[in-house]
mmCIF file of C-alpha atoms and ligand atoms in Angstrom:
data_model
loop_
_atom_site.group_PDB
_atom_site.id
_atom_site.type_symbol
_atom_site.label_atom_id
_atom_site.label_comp_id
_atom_site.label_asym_id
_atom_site.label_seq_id
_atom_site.Cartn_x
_atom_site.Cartn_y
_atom_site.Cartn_z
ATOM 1 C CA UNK A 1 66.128 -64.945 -70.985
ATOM 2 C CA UNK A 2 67.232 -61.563 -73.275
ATOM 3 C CA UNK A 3 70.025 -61.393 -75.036
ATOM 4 C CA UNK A 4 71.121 -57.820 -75.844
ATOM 5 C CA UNK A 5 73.719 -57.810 -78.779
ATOM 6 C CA UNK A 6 76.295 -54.591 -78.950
ATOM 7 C CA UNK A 7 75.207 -51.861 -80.406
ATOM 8 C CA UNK A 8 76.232 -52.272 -84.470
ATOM 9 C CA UNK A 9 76.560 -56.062 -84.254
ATOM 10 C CA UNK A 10 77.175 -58.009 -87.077
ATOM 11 C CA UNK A 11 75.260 -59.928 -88.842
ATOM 12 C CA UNK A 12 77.171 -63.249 -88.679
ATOM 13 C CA UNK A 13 77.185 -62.573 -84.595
ATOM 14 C CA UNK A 14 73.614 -62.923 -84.291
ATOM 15 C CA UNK A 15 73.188 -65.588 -86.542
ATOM 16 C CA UNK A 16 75.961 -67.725 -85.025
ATOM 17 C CA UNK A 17 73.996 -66.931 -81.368
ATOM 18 C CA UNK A 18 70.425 -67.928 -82.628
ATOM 19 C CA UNK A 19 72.048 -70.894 -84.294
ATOM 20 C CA UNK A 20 73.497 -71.989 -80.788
ATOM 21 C CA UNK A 21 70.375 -71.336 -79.024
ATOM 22 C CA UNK A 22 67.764 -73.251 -81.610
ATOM 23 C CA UNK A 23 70.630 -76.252 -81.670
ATOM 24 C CA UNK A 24 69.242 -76.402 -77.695
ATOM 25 C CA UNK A 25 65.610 -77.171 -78.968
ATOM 26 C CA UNK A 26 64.923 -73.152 -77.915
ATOM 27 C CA UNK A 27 62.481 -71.029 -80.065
ATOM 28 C CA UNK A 28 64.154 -67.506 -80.123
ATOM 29 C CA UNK A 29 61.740 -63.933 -80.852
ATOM 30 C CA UNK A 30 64.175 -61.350 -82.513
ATOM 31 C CA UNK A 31 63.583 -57.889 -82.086
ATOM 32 C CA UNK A 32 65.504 -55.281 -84.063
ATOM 33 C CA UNK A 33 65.692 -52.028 -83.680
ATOM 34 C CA UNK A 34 67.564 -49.044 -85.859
ATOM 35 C CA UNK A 35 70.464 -49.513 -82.988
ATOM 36 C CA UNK A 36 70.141 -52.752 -80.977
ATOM 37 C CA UNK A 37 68.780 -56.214 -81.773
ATOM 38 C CA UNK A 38 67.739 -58.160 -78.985
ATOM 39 C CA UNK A 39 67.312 -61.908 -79.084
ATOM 40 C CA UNK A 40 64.407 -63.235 -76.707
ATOM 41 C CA UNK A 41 64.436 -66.985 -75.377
ATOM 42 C CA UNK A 42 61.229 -68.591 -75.905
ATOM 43 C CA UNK A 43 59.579 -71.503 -73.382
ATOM 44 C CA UNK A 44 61.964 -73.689 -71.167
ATOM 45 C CA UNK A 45 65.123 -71.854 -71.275
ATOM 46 C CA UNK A 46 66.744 -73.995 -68.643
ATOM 47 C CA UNK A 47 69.183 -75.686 -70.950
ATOM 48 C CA UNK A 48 70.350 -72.104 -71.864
ATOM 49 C CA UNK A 49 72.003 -71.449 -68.768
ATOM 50 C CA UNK A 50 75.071 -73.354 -69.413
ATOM 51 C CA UNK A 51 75.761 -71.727 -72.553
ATOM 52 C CA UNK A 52 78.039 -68.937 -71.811
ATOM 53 C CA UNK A 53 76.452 -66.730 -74.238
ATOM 54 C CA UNK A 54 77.539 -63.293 -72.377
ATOM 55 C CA UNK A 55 81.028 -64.570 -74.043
ATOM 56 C CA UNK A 56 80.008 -64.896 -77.754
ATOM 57 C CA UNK A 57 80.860 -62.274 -80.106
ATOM 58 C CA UNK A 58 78.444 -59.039 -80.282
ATOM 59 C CA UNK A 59 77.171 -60.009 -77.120
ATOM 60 C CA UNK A 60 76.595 -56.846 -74.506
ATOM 61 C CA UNK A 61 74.838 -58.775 -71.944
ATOM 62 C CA UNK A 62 72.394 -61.695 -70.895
ATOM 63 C CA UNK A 63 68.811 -61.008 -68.591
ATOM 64 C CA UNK A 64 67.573 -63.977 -66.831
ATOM 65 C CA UNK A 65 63.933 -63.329 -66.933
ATOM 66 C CA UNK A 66 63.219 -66.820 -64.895
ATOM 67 C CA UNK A 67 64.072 -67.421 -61.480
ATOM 68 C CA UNK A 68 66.156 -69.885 -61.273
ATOM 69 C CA UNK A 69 64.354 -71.821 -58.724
ATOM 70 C CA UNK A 70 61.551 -74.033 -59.497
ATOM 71 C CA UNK A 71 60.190 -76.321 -56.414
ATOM 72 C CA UNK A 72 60.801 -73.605 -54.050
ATOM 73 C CA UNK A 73 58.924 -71.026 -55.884
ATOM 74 C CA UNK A 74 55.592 -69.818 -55.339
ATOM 75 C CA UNK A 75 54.628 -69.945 -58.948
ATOM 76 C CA UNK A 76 54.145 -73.279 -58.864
ATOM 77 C CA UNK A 77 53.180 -74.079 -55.519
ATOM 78 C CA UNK A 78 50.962 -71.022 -54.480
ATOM 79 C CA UNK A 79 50.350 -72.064 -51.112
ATOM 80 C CA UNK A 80 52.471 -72.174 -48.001
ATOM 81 C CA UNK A 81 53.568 -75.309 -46.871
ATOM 82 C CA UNK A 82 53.520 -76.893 -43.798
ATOM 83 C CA UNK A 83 56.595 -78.771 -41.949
ATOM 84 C CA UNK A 84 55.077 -81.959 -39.517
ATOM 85 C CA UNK A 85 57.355 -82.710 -37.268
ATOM 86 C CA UNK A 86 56.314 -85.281 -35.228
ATOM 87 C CA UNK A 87 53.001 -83.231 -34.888
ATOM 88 C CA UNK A 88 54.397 -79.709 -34.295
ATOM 89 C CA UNK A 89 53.547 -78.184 -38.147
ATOM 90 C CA UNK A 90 55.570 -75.329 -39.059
ATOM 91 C CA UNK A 91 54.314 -72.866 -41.202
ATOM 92 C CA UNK A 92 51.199 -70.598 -42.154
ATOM 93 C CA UNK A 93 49.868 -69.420 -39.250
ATOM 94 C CA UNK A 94 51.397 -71.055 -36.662
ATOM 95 C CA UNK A 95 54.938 -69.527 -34.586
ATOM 96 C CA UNK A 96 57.126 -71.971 -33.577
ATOM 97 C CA UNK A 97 60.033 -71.610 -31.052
ATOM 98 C CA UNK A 98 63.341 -74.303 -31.096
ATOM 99 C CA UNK A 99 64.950 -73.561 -27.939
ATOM 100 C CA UNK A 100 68.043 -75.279 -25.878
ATOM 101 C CA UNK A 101 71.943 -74.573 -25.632
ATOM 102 C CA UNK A 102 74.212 -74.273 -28.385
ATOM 103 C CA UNK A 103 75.793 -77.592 -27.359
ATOM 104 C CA UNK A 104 74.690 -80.905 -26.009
ATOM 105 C CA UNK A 105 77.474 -80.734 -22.748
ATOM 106 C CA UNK A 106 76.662 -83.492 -20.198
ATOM 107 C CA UNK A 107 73.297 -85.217 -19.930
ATOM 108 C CA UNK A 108 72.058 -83.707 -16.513
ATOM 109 C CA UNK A 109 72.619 -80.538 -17.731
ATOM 110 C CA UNK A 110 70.637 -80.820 -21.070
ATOM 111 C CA UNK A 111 68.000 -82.808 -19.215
ATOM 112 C CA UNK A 112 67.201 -79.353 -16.972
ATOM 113 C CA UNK A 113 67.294 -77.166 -19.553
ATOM 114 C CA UNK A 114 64.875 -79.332 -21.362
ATOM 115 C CA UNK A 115 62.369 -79.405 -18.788
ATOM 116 C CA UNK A 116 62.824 -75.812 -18.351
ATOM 117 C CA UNK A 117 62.210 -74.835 -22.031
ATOM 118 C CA UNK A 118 58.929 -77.347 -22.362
ATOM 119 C CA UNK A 119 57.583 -75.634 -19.036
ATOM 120 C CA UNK A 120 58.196 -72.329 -20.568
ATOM 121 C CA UNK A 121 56.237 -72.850 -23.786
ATOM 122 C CA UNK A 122 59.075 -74.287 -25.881
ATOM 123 C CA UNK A 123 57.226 -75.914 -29.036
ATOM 124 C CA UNK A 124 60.661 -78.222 -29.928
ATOM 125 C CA UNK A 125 64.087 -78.570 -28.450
ATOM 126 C CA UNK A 126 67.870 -77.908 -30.026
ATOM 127 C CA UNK A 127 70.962 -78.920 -29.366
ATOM 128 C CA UNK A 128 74.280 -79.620 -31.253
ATOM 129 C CA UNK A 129 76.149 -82.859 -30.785
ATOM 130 C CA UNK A 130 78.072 -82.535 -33.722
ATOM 131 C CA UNK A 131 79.962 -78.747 -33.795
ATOM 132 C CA UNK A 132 80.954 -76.411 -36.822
ATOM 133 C CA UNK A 133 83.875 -74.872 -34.478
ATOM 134 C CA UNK A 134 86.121 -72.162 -36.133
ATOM 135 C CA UNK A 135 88.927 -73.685 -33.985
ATOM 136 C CA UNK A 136 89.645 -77.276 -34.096
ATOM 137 C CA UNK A 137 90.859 -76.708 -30.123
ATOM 138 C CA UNK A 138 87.384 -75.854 -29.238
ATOM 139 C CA UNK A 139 85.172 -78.519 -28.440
ATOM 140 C CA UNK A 140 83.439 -80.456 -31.159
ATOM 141 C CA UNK A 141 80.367 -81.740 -29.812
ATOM 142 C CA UNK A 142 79.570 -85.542 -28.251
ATOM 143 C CA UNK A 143 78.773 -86.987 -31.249
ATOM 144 C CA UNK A 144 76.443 -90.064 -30.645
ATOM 145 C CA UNK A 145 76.424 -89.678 -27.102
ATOM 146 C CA UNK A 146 74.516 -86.038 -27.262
ATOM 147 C CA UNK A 147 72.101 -87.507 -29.886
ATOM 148 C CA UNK A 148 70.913 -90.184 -26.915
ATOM 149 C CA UNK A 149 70.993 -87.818 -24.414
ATOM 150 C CA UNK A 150 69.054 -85.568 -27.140
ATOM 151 C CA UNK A 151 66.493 -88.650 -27.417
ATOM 152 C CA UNK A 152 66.451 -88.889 -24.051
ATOM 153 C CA UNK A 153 65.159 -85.244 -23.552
ATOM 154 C CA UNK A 154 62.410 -85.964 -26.038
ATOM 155 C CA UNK A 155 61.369 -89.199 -24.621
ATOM 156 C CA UNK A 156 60.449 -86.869 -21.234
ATOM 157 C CA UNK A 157 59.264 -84.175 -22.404
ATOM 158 C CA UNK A 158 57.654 -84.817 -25.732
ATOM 159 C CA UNK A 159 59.384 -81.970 -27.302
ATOM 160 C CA UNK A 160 60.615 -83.243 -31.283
ATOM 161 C CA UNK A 161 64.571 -82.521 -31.689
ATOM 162 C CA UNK A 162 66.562 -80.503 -34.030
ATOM 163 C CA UNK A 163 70.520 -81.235 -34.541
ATOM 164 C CA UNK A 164 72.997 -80.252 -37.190
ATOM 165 C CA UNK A 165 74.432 -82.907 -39.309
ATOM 166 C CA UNK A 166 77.651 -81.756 -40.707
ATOM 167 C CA UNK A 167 78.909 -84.611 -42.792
ATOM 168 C CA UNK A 168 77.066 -86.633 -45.868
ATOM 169 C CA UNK A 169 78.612 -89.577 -44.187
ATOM 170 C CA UNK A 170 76.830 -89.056 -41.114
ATOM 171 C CA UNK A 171 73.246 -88.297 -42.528
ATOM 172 C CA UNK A 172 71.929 -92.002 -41.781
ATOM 173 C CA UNK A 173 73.097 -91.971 -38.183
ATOM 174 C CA UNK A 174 71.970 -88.247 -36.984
ATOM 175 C CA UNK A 175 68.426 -89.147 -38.913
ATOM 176 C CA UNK A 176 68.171 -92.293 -36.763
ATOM 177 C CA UNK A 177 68.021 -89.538 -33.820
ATOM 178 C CA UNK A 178 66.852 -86.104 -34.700
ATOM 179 C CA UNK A 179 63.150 -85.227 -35.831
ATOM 180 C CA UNK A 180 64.863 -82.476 -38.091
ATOM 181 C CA UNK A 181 68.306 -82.586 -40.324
ATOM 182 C CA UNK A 182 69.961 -79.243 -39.236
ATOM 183 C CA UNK A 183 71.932 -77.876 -42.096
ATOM 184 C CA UNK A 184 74.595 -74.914 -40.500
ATOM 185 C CA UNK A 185 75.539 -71.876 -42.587
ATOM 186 C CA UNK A 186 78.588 -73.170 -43.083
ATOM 187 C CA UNK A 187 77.615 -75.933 -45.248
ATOM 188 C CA UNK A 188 74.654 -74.210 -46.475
ATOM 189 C CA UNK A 189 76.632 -74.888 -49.922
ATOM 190 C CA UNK A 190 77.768 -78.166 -49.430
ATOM 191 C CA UNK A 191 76.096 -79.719 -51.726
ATOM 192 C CA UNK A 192 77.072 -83.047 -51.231
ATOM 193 C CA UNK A 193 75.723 -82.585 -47.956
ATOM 194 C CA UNK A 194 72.474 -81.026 -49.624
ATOM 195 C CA UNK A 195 71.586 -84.644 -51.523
ATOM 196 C CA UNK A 196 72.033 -86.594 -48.977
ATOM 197 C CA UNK A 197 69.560 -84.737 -46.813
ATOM 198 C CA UNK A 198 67.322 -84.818 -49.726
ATOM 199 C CA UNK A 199 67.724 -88.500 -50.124
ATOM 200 C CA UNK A 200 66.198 -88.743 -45.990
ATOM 201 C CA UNK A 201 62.342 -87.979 -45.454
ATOM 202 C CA UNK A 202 63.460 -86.288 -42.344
ATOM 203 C CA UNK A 203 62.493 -82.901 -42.311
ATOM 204 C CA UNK A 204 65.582 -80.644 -42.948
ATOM 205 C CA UNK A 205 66.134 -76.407 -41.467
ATOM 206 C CA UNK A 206 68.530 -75.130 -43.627
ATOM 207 C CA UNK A 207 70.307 -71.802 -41.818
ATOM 208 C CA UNK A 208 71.468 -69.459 -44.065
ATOM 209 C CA UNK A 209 75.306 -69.081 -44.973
ATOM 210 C CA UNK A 210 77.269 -66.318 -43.876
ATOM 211 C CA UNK A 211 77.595 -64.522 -47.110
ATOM 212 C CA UNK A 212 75.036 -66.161 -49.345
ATOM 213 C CA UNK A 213 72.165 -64.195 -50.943
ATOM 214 C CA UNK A 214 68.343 -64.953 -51.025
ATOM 215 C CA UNK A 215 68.682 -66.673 -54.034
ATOM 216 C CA UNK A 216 71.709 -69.156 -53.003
ATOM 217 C CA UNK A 217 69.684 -69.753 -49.840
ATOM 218 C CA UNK A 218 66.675 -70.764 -51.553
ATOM 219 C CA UNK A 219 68.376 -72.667 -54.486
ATOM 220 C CA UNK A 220 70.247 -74.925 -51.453
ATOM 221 C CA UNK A 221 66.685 -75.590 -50.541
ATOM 222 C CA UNK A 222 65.847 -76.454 -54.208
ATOM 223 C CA UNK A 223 68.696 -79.284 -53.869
ATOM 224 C CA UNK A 224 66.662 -80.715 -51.043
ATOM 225 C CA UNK A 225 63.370 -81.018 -52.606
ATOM 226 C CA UNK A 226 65.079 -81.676 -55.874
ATOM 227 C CA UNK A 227 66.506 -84.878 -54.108
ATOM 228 C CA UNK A 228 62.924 -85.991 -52.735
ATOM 229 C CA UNK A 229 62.408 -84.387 -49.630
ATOM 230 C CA UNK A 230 60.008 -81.786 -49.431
ATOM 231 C CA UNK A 231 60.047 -80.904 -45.693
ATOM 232 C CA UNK A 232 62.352 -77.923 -45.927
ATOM 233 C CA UNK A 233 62.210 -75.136 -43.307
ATOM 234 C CA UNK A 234 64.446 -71.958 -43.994
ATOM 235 C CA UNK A 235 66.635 -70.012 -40.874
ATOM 236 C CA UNK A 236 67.794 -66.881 -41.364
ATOM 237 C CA UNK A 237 70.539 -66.081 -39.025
ATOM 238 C CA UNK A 238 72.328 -63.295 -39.953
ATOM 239 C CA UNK A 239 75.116 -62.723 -42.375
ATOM 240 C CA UNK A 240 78.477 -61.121 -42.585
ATOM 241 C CA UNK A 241 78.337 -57.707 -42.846
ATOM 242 C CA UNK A 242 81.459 -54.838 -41.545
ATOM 243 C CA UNK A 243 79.303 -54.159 -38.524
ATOM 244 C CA UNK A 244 81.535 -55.070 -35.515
ATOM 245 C CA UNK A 245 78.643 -54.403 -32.502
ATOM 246 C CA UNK A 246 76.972 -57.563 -33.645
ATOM 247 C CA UNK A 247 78.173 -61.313 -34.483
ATOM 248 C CA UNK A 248 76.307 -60.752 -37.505
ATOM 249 C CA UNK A 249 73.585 -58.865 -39.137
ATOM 250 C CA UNK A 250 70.309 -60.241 -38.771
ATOM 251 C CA UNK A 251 69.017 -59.899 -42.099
ATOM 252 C CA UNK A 252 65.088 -59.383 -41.427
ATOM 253 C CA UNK A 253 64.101 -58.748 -44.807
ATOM 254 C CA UNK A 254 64.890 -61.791 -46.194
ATOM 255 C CA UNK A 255 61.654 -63.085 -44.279
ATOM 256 C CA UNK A 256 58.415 -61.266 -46.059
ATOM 257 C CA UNK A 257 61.051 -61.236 -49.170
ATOM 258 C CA UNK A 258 61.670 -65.110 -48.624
ATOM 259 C CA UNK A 259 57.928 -65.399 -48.229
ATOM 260 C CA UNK A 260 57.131 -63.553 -50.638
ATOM 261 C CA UNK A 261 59.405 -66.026 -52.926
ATOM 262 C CA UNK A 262 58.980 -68.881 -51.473
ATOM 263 C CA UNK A 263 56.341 -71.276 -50.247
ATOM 264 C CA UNK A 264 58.658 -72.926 -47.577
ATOM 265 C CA UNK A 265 58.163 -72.163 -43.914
ATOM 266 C CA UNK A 266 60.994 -69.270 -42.397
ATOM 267 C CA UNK A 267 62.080 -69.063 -39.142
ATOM 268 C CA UNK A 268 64.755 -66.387 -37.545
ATOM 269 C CA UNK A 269 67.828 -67.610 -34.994
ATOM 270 C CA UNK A 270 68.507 -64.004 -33.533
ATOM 271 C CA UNK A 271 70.850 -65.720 -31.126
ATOM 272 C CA UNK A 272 73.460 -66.268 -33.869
ATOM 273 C CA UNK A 273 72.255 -63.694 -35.965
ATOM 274 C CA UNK A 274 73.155 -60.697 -32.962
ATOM 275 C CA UNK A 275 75.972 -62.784 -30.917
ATOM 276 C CA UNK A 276 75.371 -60.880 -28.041
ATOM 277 C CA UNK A 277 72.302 -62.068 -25.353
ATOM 278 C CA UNK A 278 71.219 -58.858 -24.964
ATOM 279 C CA UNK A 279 69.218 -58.066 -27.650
ATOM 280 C CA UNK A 280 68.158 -61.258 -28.988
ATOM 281 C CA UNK A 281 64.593 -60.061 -27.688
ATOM 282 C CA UNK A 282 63.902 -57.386 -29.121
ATOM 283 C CA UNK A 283 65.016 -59.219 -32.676
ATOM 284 C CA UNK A 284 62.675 -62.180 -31.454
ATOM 285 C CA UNK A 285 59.502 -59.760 -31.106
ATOM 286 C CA UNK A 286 60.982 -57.890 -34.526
ATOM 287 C CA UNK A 287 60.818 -61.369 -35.925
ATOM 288 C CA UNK A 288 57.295 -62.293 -35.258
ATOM 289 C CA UNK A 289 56.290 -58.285 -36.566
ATOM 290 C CA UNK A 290 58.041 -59.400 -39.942
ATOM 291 C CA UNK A 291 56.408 -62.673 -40.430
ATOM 292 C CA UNK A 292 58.755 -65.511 -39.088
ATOM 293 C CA UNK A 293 57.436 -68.448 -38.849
ATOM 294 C CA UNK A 294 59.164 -69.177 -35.885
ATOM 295 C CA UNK A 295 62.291 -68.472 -33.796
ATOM 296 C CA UNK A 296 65.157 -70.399 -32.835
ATOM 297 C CA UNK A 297 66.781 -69.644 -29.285
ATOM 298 C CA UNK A 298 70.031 -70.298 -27.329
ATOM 299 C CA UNK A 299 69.382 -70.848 -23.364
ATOM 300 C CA UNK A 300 71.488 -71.813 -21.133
ATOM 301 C CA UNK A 301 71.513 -71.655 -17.416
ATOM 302 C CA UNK A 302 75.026 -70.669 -17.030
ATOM 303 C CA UNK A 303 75.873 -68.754 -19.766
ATOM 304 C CA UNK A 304 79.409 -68.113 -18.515
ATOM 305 C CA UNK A 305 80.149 -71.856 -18.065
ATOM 306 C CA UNK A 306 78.810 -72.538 -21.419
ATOM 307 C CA UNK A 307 80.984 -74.741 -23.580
ATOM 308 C CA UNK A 308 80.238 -72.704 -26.905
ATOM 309 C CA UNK A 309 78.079 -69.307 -27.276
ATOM 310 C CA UNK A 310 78.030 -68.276 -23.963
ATOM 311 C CA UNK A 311 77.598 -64.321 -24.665
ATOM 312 C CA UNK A 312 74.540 -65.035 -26.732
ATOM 313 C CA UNK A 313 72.862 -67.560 -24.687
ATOM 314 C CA UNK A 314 69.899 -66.528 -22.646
ATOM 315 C CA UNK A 315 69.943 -67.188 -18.941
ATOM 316 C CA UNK A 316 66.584 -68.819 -17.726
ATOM 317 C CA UNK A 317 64.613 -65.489 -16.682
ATOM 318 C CA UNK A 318 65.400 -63.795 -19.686
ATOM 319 C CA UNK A 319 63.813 -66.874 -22.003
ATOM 320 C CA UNK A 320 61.002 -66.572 -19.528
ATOM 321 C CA UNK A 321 60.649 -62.569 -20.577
ATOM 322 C CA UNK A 322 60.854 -63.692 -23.751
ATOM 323 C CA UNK A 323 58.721 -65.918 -24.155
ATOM 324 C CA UNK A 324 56.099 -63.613 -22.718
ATOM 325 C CA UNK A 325 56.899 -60.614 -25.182
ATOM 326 C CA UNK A 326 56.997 -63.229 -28.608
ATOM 327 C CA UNK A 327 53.651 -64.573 -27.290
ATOM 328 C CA UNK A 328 51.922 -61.349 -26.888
ATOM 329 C CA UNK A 329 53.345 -60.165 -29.860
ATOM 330 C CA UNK A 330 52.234 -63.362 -31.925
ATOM 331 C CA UNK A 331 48.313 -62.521 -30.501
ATOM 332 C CA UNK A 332 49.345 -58.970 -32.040
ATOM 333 C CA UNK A 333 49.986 -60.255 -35.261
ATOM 334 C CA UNK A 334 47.197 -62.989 -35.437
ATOM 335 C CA UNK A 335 49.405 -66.046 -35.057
ATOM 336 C CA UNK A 336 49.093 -68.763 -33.512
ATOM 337 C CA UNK A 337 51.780 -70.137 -31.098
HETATM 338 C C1 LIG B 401 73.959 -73.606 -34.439
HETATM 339 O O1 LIG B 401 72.745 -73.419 -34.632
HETATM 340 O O2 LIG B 401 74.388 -74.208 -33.459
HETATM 341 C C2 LIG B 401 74.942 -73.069 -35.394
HETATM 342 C C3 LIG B 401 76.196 -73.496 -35.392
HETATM 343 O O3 LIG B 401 74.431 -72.138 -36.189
HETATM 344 P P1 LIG B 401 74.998 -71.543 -37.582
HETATM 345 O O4 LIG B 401 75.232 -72.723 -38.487
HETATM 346 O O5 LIG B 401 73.874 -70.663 -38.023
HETATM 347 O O6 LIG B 401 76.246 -70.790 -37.263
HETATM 348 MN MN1 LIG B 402 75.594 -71.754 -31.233
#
């Protein structure tokens, strides 16, 4: 960290900040020039942070030099890391694609698409049971029901099971069902939520919030793995933008940039990210060409029937064309899916 004093500041206003700083345990390098006089932080600056030093006297501004993520970054873990869940590892090489409809809606119904999905090349299966609705009319989710009927699914065909948990006080139960803890955008800052999941060994896919940057998304990660868990897998999924044409905008360079950052596993959910079924493709076979890790897809037989997300939800023939063009693109790029 830098601190830049004003041009002409006094004496006593320097003093008083390196005094603050040392009383931290912080070494400080001053360098003084004919016109400014900048004070450089020295070795584990962390504690610094919480000083609000841009406020002090003669102060013209403060340059974190540090990230401000540690466990997340790639300086200290150079290599990628790779996600088991229940045998399906996400991460390096490998593409992975979560398919299945928004919502768990009535057992037979999940059951087909299920089967569907496997047969199509489907590496793990989603579904929500519990709902982050913008309307409290709209329908919520089946709760424990849709996690057995979730379990169910797995139990035939094998596929592991990803599920949003909403609420800290329902971590315990959702883990006793799901193979991974999905955090939604909407509580990608919940930290509350954040501990709890980082309390579980479960592995967790935290989506990106609406309107967070690359840094908030990665330092909600650093909550997990600060708690104890260090299977975290990243899902960009768009973000708010004034584009009207699309749900969202499906932010495609946070992925190398994440990666680049980051030694956590990235996957893209164009269905969320676009909001509209018809061009979640091409964003699929855009996501492999950037480096994804893996996609996550809505399907759903009867889009127009569909309970939530209907107008992004691919019909069966389209996942089918999709799944041909990610594979071939995957070969493309050397992956392996
Ligand atoms: C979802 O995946 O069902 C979902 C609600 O996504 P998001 O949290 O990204 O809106
Ligand atoms: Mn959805």
């Amino acid at each position: 960290m830098m601190i830049i004093m004003r041009e002409g500041a006094a004496e006593r206003d320097i003093e008083h900040v390196i005094e603050k700083v040392k009383e931290l345990g912080i070494d400080v390098h001053i360098s003084a020039g004919p016109f400014l006089t900048v004070i450089g932080l020295v070795g584990d600056t962390t504690k610094a942070r919480d000083l609000p030093l841009a406020t002090f006297p003669g102060v013209e501004r403060v340059v974190p030099i540090l990230k401000p993520f540690k466990l997340v970054g790639r300086e200290f873990h150079p290599s990628d890391t790779l996600v088991d869940v229940r045998g399906v590892k996400v991460g390096g090489n490998n593409f992975v694609v979560i398919a299945g409809p928004c919502s768990v809606e009535n057992r037979d119904g999940y059951l087909d698409i299920a089967r569907f999905v496997k047969k199509t090349g489907a590496h793990m299966l989603r579904g929500g049971a519990f709902k982050p609705r913008s309307s409290p009319y709209s329908f919520q989710g089946m709760g424990e029901e849709g996690l057995k009927i979730m379990v169910e699914a797995r139990n035939e065909t094998g596929l592991p099971i990803v599920t949003e948990v909403m609420d800290a006080r329902d971590v315990d139960l959702v883990a006793e069902y799901a193979d991974v803890l999905q955090i939604g955008a909407r509580n990608m800052q919940n930290f509350t939520l954040l501990k709890y999941v980082g309390q579980s060994q479960k592995p967790v896919m935290i989506k990106r919030g609406l309107s967070s940057t690359i840094e908030e998304f990665l330092m909600a990660a650093e909550y997990v793995i600060s708690g104890g868990n260090e299977n975290v897998i990243l899902c960009e999924r768009g973000i708010r933008t004034f584009e009207t044409y699309t749900r969202n905008t499906l932010d495609l360079s946070c992925v190398p940039l994440v990666k680049r950052l980051s030694h956590l596993p990235i996957i893209v959910d164009p269905s969320h990210g676009v909001g509209r079924w018809d061009i979640v493709e091409p964003m699929s076979v855009a996501s492999v060409a950037v480096g994804a890790h893996g996609l996550m897809i809505e399907v759903h037989p009867n889009p127009e029937e569909a309970l939530s997300d209907g107008y992004e939800s691919l019909k069966y023939d389209n996942f089918e064309s999709l799944m041909k063009n990610v594979k071939q693109a995957a070969r493309v790029f050397g992956k392996g899916i």
